[in-house]
XYZ file of C-alpha atoms in Angstrom:
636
model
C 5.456 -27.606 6.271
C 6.971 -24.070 4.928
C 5.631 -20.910 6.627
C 3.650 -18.812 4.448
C 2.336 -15.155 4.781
C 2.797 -12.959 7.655
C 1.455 -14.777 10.529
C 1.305 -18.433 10.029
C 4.424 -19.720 12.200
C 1.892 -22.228 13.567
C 2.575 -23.919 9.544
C 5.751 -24.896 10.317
C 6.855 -28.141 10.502
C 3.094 -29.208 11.501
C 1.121 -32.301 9.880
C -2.563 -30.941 9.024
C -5.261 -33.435 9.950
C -6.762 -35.259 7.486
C -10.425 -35.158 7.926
C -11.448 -35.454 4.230
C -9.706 -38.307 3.628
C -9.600 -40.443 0.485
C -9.071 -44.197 -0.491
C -6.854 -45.201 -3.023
C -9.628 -46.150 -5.373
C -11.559 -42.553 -4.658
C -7.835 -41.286 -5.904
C -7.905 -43.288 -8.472
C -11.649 -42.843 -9.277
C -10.993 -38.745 -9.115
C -7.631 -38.893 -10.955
C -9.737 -41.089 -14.207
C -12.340 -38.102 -13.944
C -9.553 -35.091 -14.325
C -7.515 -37.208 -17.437
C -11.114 -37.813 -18.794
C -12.370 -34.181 -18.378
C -9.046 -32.994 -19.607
C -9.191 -35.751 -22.586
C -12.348 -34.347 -23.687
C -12.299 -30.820 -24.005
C -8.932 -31.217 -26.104
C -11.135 -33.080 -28.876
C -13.796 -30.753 -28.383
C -11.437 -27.413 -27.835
C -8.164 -25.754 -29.200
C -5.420 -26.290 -26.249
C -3.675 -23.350 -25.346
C -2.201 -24.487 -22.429
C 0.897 -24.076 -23.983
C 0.680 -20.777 -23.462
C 0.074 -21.019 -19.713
C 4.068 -20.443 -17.729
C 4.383 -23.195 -15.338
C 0.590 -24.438 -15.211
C 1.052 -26.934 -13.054
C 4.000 -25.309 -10.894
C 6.216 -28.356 -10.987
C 8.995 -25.375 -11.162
C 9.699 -22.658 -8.526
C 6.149 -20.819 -8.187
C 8.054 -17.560 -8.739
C 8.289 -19.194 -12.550
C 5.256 -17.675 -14.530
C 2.864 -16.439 -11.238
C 2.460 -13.497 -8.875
C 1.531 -14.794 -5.845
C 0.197 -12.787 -2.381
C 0.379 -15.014 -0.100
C -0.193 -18.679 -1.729
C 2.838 -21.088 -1.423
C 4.205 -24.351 -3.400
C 4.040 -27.667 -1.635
C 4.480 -31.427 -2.690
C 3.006 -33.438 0.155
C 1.468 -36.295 -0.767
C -2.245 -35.799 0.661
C -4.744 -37.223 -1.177
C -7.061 -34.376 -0.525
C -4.797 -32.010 -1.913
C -5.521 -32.522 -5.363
C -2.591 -32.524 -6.717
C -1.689 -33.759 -9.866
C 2.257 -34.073 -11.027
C 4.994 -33.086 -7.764
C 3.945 -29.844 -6.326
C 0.607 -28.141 -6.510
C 0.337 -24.460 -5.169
C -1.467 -23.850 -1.618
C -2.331 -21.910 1.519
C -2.916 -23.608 5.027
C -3.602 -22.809 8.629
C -4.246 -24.260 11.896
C -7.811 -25.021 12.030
C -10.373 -24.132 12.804
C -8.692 -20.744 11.766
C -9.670 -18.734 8.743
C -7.493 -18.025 5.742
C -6.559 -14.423 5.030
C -7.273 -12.674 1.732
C -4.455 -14.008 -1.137
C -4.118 -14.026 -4.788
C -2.240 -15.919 -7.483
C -2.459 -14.831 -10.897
C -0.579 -15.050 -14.207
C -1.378 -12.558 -17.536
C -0.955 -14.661 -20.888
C 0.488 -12.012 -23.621
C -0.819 -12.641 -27.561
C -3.575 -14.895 -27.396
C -6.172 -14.659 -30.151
C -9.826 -12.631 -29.311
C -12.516 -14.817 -28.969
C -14.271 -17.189 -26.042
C -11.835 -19.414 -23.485
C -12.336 -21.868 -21.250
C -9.636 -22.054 -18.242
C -9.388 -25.261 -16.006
C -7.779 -26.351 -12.708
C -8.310 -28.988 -9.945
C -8.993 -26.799 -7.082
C -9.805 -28.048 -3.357
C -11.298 -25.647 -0.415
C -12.157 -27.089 3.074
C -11.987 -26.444 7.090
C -10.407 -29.252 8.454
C -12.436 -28.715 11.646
C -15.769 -30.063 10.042
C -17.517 -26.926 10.218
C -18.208 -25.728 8.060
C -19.320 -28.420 5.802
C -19.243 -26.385 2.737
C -16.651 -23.129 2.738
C -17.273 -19.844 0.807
C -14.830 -17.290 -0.190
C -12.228 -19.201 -2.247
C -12.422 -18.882 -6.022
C -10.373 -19.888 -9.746
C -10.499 -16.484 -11.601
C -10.173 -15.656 -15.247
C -10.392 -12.376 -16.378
C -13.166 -10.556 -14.271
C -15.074 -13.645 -14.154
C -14.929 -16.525 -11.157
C -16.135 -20.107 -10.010
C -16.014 -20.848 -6.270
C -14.516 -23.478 -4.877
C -16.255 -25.235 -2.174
C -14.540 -29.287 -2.703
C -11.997 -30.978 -4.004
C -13.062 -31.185 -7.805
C -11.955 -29.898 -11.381
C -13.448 -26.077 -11.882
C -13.783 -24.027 -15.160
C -14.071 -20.470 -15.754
C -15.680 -19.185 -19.129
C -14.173 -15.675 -20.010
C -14.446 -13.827 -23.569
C -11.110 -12.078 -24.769
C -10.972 -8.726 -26.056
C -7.603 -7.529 -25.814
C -5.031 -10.225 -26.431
C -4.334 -10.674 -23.395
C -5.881 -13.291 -20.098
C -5.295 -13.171 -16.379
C -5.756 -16.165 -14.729
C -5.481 -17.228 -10.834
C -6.825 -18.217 -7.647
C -8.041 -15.833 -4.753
C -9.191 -16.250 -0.818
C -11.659 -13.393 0.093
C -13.427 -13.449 3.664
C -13.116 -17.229 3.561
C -14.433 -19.873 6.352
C -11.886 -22.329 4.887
C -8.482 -23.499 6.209
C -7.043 -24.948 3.114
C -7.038 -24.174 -0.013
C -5.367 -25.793 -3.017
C -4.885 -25.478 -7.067
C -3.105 -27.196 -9.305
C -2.707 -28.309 -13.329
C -4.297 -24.912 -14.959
C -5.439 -25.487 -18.687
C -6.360 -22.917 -21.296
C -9.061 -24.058 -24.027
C -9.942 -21.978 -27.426
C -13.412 -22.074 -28.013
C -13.691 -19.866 -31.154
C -15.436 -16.110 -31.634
C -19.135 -15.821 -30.537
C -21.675 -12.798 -30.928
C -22.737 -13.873 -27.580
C -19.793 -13.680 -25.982
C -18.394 -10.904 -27.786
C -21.848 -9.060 -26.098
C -21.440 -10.044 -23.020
C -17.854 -8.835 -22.944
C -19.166 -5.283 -24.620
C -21.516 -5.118 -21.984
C -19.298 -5.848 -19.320
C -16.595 -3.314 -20.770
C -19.577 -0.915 -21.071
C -20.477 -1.089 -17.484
C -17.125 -0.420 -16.550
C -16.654 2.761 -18.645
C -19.948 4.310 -17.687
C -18.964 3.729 -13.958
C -15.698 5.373 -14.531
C -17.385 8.492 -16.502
C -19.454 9.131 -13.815
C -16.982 8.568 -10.714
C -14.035 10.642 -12.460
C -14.907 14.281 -12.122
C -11.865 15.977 -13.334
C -12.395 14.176 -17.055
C -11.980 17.637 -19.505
C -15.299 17.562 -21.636
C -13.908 17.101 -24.625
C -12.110 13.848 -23.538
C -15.413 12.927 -21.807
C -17.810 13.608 -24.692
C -15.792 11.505 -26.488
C -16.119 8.384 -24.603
C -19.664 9.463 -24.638
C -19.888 8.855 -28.198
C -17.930 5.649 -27.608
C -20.499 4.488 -25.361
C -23.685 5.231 -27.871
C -22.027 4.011 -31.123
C -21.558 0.547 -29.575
C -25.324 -0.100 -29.033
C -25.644 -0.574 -32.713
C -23.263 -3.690 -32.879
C -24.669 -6.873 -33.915
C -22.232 -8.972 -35.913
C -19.645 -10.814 -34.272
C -17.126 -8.329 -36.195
C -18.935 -5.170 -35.044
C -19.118 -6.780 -31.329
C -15.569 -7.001 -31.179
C -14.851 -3.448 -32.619
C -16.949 -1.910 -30.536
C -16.082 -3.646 -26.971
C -12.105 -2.520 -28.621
C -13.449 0.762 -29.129
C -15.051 1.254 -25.527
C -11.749 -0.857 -23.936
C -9.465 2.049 -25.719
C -11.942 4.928 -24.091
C -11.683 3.414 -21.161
C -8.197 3.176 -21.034
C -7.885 6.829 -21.814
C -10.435 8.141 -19.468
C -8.741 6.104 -16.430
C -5.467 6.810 -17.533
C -5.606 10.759 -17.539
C -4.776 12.939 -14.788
C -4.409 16.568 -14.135
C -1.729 17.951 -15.333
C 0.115 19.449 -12.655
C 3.861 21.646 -12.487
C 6.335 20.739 -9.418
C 8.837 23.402 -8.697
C 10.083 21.961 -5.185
C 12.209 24.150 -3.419
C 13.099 20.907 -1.238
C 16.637 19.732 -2.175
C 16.330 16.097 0.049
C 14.860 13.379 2.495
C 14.708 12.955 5.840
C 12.952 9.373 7.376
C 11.786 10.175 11.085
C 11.634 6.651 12.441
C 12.113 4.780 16.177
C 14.787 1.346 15.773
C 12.917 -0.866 17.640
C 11.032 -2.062 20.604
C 13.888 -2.112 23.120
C 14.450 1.882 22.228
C 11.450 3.704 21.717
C 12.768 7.068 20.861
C 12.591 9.564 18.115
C 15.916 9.632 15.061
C 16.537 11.070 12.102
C 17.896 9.664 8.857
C 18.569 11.638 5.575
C 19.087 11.011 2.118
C 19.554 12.671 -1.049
C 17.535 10.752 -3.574
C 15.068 9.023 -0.962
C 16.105 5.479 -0.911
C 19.393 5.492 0.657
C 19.833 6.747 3.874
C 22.082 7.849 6.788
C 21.416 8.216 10.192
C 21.790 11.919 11.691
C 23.261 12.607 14.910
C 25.808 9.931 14.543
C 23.098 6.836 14.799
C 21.773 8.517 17.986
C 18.337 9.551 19.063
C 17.362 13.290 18.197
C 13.711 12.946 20.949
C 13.794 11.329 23.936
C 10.748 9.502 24.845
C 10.688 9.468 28.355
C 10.226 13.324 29.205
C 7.648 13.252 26.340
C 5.229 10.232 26.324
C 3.036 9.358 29.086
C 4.514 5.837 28.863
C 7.717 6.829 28.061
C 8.060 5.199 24.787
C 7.012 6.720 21.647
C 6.681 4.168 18.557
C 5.210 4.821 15.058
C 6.235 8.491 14.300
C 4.501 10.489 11.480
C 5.137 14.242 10.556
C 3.619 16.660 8.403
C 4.821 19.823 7.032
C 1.724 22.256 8.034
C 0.091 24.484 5.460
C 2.163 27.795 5.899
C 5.219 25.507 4.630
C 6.773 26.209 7.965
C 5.641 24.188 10.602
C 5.653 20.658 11.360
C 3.383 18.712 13.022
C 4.173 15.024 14.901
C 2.085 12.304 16.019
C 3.238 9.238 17.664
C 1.872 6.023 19.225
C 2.322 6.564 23.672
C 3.295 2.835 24.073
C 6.419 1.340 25.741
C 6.531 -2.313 24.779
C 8.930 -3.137 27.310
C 5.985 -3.376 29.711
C 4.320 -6.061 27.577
C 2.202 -5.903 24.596
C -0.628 -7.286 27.110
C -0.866 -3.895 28.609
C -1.017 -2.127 25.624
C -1.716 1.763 25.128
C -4.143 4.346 26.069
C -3.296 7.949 23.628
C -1.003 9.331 21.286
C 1.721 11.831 21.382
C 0.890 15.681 19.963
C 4.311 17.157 18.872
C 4.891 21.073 16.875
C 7.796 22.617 15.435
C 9.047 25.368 13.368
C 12.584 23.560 12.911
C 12.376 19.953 13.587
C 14.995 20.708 16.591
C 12.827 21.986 19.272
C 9.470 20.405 19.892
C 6.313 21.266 21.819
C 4.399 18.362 22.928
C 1.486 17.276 24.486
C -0.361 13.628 25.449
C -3.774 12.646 25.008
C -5.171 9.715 26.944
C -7.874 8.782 25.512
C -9.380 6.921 28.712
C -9.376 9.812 30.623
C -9.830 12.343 27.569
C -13.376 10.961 26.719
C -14.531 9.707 29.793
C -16.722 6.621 30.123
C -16.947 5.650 26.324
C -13.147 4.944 25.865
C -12.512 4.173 29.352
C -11.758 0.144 28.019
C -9.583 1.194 25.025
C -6.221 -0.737 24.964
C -4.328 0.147 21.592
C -4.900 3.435 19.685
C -2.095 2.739 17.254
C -0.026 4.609 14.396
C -1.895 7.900 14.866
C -0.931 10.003 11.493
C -1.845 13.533 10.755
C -3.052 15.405 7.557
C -5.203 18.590 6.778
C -8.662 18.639 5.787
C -9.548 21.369 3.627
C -13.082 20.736 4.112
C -13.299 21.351 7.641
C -16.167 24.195 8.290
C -14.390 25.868 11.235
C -18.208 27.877 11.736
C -16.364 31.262 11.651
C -16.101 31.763 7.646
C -12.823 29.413 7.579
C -12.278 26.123 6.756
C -9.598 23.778 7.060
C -8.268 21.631 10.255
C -5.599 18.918 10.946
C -7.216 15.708 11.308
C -5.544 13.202 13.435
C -6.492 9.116 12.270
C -5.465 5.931 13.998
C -6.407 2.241 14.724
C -8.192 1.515 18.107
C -9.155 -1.653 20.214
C -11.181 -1.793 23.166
C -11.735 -4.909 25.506
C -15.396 -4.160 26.246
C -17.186 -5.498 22.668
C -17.299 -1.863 21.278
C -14.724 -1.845 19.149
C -13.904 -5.733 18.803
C -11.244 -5.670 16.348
C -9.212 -2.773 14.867
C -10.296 0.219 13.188
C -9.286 2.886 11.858
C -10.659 6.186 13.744
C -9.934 10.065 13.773
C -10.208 12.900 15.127
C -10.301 16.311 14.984
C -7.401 18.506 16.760
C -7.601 21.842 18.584
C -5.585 25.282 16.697
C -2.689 24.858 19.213
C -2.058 21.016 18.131
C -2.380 19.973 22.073
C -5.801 18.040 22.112
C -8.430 16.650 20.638
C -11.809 18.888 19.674
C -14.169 15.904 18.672
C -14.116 13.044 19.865
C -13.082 9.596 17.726
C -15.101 9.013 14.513
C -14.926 5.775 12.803
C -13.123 7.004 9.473
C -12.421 3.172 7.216
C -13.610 -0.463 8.692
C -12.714 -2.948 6.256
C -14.875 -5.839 8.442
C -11.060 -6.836 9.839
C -8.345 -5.828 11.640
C -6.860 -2.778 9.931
C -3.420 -1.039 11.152
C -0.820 1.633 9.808
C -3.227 3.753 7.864
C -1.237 6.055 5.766
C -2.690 8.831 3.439
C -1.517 11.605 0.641
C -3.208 13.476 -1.317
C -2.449 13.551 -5.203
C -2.990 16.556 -6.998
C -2.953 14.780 -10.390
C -6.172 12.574 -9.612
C -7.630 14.675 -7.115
C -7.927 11.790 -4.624
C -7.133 10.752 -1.262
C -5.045 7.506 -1.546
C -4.711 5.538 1.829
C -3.160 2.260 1.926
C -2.781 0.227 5.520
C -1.822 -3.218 6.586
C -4.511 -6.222 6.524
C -3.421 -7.204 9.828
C -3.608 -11.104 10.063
C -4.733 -11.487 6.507
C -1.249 -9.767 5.605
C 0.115 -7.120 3.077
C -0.680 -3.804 1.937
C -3.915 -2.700 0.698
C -5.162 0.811 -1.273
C -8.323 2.514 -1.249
C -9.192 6.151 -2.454
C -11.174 8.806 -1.398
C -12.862 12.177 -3.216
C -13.107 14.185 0.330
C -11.348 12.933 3.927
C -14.835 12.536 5.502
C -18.338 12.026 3.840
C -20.412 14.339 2.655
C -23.212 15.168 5.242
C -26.206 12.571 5.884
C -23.527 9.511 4.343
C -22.299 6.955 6.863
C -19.266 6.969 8.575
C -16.315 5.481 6.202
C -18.093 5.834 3.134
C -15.835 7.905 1.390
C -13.692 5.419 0.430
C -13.375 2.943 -2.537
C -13.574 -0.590 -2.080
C -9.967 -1.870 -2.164
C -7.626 -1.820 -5.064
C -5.324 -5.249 -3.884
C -2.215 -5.504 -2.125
C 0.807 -3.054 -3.737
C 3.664 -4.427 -1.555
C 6.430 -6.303 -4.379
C 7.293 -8.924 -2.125
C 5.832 -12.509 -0.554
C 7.387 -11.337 3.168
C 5.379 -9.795 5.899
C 5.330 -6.214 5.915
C 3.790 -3.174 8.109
C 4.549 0.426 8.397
C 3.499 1.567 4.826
C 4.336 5.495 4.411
C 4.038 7.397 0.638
C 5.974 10.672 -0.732
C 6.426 11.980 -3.493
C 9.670 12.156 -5.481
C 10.918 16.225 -5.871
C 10.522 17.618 -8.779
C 8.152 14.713 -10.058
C 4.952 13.016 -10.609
C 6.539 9.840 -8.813
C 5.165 8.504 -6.040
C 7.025 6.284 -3.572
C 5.467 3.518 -1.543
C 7.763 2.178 1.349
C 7.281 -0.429 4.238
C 9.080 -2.500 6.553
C 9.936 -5.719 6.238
C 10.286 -6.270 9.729
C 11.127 -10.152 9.509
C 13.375 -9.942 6.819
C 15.774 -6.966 7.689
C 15.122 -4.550 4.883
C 12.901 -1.978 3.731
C 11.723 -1.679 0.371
C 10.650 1.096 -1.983
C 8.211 1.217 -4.754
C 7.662 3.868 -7.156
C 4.424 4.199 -9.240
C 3.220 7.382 -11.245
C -0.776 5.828 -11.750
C -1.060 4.101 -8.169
C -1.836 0.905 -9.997
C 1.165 -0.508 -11.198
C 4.459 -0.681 -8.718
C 7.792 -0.929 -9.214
C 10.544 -2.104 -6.967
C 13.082 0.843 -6.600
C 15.344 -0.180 -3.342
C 15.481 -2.588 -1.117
C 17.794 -0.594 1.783
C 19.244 -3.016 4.445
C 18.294 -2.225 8.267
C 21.409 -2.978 9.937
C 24.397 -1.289 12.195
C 23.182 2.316 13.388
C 20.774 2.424 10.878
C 17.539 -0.033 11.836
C 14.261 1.958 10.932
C 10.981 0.499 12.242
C 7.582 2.648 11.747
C 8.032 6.046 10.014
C 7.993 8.948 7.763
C 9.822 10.574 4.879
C 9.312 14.143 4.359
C 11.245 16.322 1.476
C 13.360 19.007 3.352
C 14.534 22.944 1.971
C 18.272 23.489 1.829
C 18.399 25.976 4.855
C 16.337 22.858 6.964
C 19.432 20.195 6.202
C 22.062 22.647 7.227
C 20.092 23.968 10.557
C 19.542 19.704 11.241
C 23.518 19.347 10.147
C 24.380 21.997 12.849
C 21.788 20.644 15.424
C 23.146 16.855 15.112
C 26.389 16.973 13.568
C 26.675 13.581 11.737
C 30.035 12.348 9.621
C 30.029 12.823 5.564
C 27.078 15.556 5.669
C 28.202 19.070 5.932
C 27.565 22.188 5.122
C 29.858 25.337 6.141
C 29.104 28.766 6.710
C 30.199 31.155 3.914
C 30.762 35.097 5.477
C 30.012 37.584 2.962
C 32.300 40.581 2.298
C 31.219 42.131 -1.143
C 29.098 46.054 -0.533
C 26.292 45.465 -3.278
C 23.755 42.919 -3.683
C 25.277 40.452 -6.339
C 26.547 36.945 -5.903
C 29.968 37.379 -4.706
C 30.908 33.246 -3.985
C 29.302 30.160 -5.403
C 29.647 26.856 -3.606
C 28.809 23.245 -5.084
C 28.647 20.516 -2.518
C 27.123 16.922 -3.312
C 24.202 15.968 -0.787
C 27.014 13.961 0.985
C 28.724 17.693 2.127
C 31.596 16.856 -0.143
C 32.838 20.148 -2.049
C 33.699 19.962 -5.580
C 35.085 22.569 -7.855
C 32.643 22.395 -10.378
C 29.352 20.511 -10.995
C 29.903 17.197 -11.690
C 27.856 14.590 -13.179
C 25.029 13.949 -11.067
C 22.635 15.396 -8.138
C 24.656 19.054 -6.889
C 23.700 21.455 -4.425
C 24.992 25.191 -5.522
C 25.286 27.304 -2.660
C 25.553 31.391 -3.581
C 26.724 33.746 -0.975
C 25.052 37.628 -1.511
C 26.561 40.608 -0.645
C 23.921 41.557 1.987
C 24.925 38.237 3.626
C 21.706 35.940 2.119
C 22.557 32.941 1.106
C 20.746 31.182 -1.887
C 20.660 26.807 -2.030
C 19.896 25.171 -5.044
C 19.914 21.518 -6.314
C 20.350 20.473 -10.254
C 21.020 17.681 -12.314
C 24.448 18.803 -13.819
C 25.100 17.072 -17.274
């Protein structure tokens, strides 16, 4: 038995036990009752199965599907289902609960009209209880059937677009095991009613939109308006489908636009702020000049030490912020040293300022003692992170605050599984001045929050690790914390799936933006696999792979950050922790007026070239008063 997921060593190499077990003539029996279901609606029906990429994933399941968390397998239990060689799963010990996955597959170019989609799907908790599972379901489209037994399930879905997603999800499930296998695709024609049903549906969703989006112009807005009222009239199948194109195409549009907004970075690069790994809990620095690929500063070693910083003397999960004025940064870090044991856990967090990323103020707050006898039992307050809320009524006539956010465990039944709390910090950045807030609660164990804020929507976007379920979820907010007389956490959206590209376990998430660009990069560790990986996406709904950057030699990266860095910031690190291939040399200026008397050009490496070349170039100008000007360009 493969491993599958990001927790689920237990799998391997174990035989599940078979409590629903069945005879060979109940096989046999079941088997007659799939060919005969599947006989029938081909006389009745069109097949498109044809159409389907691997339907009954006899080939490698990477052949046709996206799958999150779902594996192939070709055991031979009869309660599997399975119908051919290999049928597509997910297992765990039981009496253990499955964590959320997904399997889906979009068909491209199949007519409009009214589908039927088919599989032999199977759901159970091999511990007997409960009888019947919830939370396991064949999707098509936005519509569902749960699964609750072993039996053959059909989804009815109405196409309006060409196109069909298909698949199989676990959501908050009770079961164990669940299993699909042989997906068919039936025609059933055009129909007014479910052409209206689809309009309806594709109404709903546009009128939700329009009244969630608030930075819609009014002309683009009034338009969908109109969308929305013209399509009440439709009767005739013909007119159904227009109009549900017609509100489909506004909705597109609306959800589609964003502010536009002008980037003129003066940052020229990257720098990751990370800690290697459990056995050195210390603070480096890595820097890069198109933020994938990386090189360790200070020749691999630690720029922080821990041990005259952190209570505990380790300091894990580092996140920094570059402060409002532009000028100062502000650290946070999880107070942990693992070498004690992960039993013991953690108490605070690590408070760090700096107006140069060399020279750091800190402070500690344990947040047993800080709070007395309400957090007395905490034992992990993990991957604290930092950003600004603008919001923040300071009750003077100024607003605006840093707000601190982490996940926190006690062992007393308060908090019983992680959350994600925050709180609000003091004007020197040295304690706490509320005390911790629930802030997001998913109903699971939630770690390595991570949030930026995107001009171009005008929304929060936080994504964070579904511990034990696995992989990296999104949700968005208008405002960090709810307006006043809403509950705690409901700012944010329910969640928009998993954006990790990749089947391994993950953690760590962290976001930047590109310079000079409406690109956003999503990056996370791979910690079981040896890598990291970075996405890009520009409408936080589609990702694309960018780099997978190997963690190996002096370079192993564990929880961090990437922040953009100014010119004058990578030579002041460069002197500070002189590193091999990255330098930058002081130019002395002996010209009497103001006017460029030397220009420099260096690649990002420190290598000086004569001219430009082809490629990312730093030109360096020396002034006659002695100022020297940094730029970066794309040379052609």
């Amino acid at each position: 038995m493969q491993a599958i997921g990001t927790k689920n060593a237990e799998m391997t190499q174990q035989k599940r036990p078979n409590k629903t077990t069945m005879n060979s003539k109940t096989i046999a029996t079941f088997l007659f009752a799939v060919l005969s279901v599947t006989a029938s609606a081909q006389e009745a029906q069109q097949d498109f199965t044809s159409k389907i990429v691997n339907p009954g994933f006899e080939q490698d399941l990477s052949i046709g599907w996206i799958s999150r968390g779902m594996g192939r397998m070709d055991n031979t239990e009869a309660n599997a289902g399975k119908k051919g060689t290999f049928y597509c799963e997910r297992w765990t010990q039981p009496p253990g609960h499955l964590p959320t996955t997904t399997l889906e597959q979009t068909i491209s170019e199949v007519p409009n009209g009214d589908y039927r989609v088919t599989a032999i799907c199977h759901a159970e908790n091999q511990s007997g209880t409960p009888a019947v599972v919830k939370g396991v379901y064949l999707c098509a489209g936005s519509h569902e059937t749960e699964v609750t037994a072993l039996d053959v399930y059909s989804v009815d879905v109405t196409v309006t677009r060409g196109t069909l997603t298909i698949g199989f999800r676990t959501q908050s499930t009770d079961a164990n095991w669940a299993t699909v296998d042989d997906y068919h695709l039936y025609y059933l024609g055009e129909s007014a009613e479910g052409y209206r049903q689809a309009l309806a549906e594709s109404v709903e969703q546009l009128t939700a939109l329009l009244a969630d989006k608030d930075i819609l112009p009014d002309d683009l807005r009034a338009e969908a308006q109109a969308t929305l009222e013209a399509s009440q009239s439709a009767e005739t199948v013909e007119q159904l489908l227009a109009a549900a194109e017609a509100v489909n195409a506004a909705y597109d549009q609306c959800k589609s636009y964003r502010l536009p907004v002008t980037y003129d970075d003066p940052e020229v690069g990257y720098l990751f702020i990370y800690f290697p790994s459990n056995d050195d809990e210390n603070i480096y620095y890595a820097y890069s000049e198109d933020g994938f690929n990386y090189t360790p500063l200070n020749e691999g070693k630690m720029v922080l030490r821990s041990d005259s910083v952190a209570l505990t003397r380790g300091m894990r999960d580092p996140h920094i912020l570059r402060g409002v004025d532009g000028k100062t940064f502000y650290m946070v870090a999880t107070d942990m040293h693992t070498p004690e044991g992960w039993s013991i856990g953690n108490k605070g967090i690590v408070l760090l300022k700096s107006t140069d990323l060399i020279h750091w103020e800190h402070a500690t707050v344990n947040f047993s003692t800080r709070f007395g006898s309400v957090w007395k039992n905490v034992v992990r307050v993990w991957a604290p992170e930092v950003i600004w809320d603008p919001n923040y009524d300071n009750k003077d006539g100024s607003f605006g605050r840093y707000l601190v956010y982490f996940s926190l465990l006690t062992n007393d039944g308060k908090v019983t599984y992680d959350k994600i709390y925050y709180c609000y910090i003091n004007d020197d950045f040295t304690n706490t001045k509320s005390s911790p807030k629930i802030f997001f609660d998913r109903g699971a164990s939630t770690i390595d929050g991570d949030i930026v804020f995107d001009p171009s929507d005008q929304l929060y976007h936080m994504i964070y690790k579904n511990e034990d379920d696995g992989g990296i979820s999104q949700v968005t907010a208008k405002r960090l914390i709810p307006e006043k007389g809403q509950p705690d956490g409901s700012q944010w959206s329910a969640p928009l799936g998993t954006v990790q590209q990749t089947g391994v376990a993950v953690e760590g998430g962290g976001m930047f933006r590109l310079i000079d660009s409406d690109t956003w990069v999503v990056m996370y560790d791979c910690y079981q696999s040896g890598y990291y990986q970075f996405c890009s996406t520009k409408d936080w709904e589609h990702f694309q792979l960018e780099a997978q950057t190997m963690t190996s030699g002096a370079f192993t990266p564990r929880h961090g950050t990437v922040i953009t860095l100014k010119a004058k910031e990578i030579e002041a690190l460069l002197k500070a922790f002189p590193t091999k291939g990255i330098e930058f040399d002081g130019i002395e200026s002996t010209a009497k007026d103001d006017q460029p008397v030397r220009t420099e050009y260096f690649t990002l490496q420190g290598v000086r070239v004569e001219n430009p070349r082809q490629g990312v170039t730093i030109s360096r100008q020396t002034m006659s008063d002695g100022r020297q000007l940094s730029k970066k360009f794309i040379s052609k």
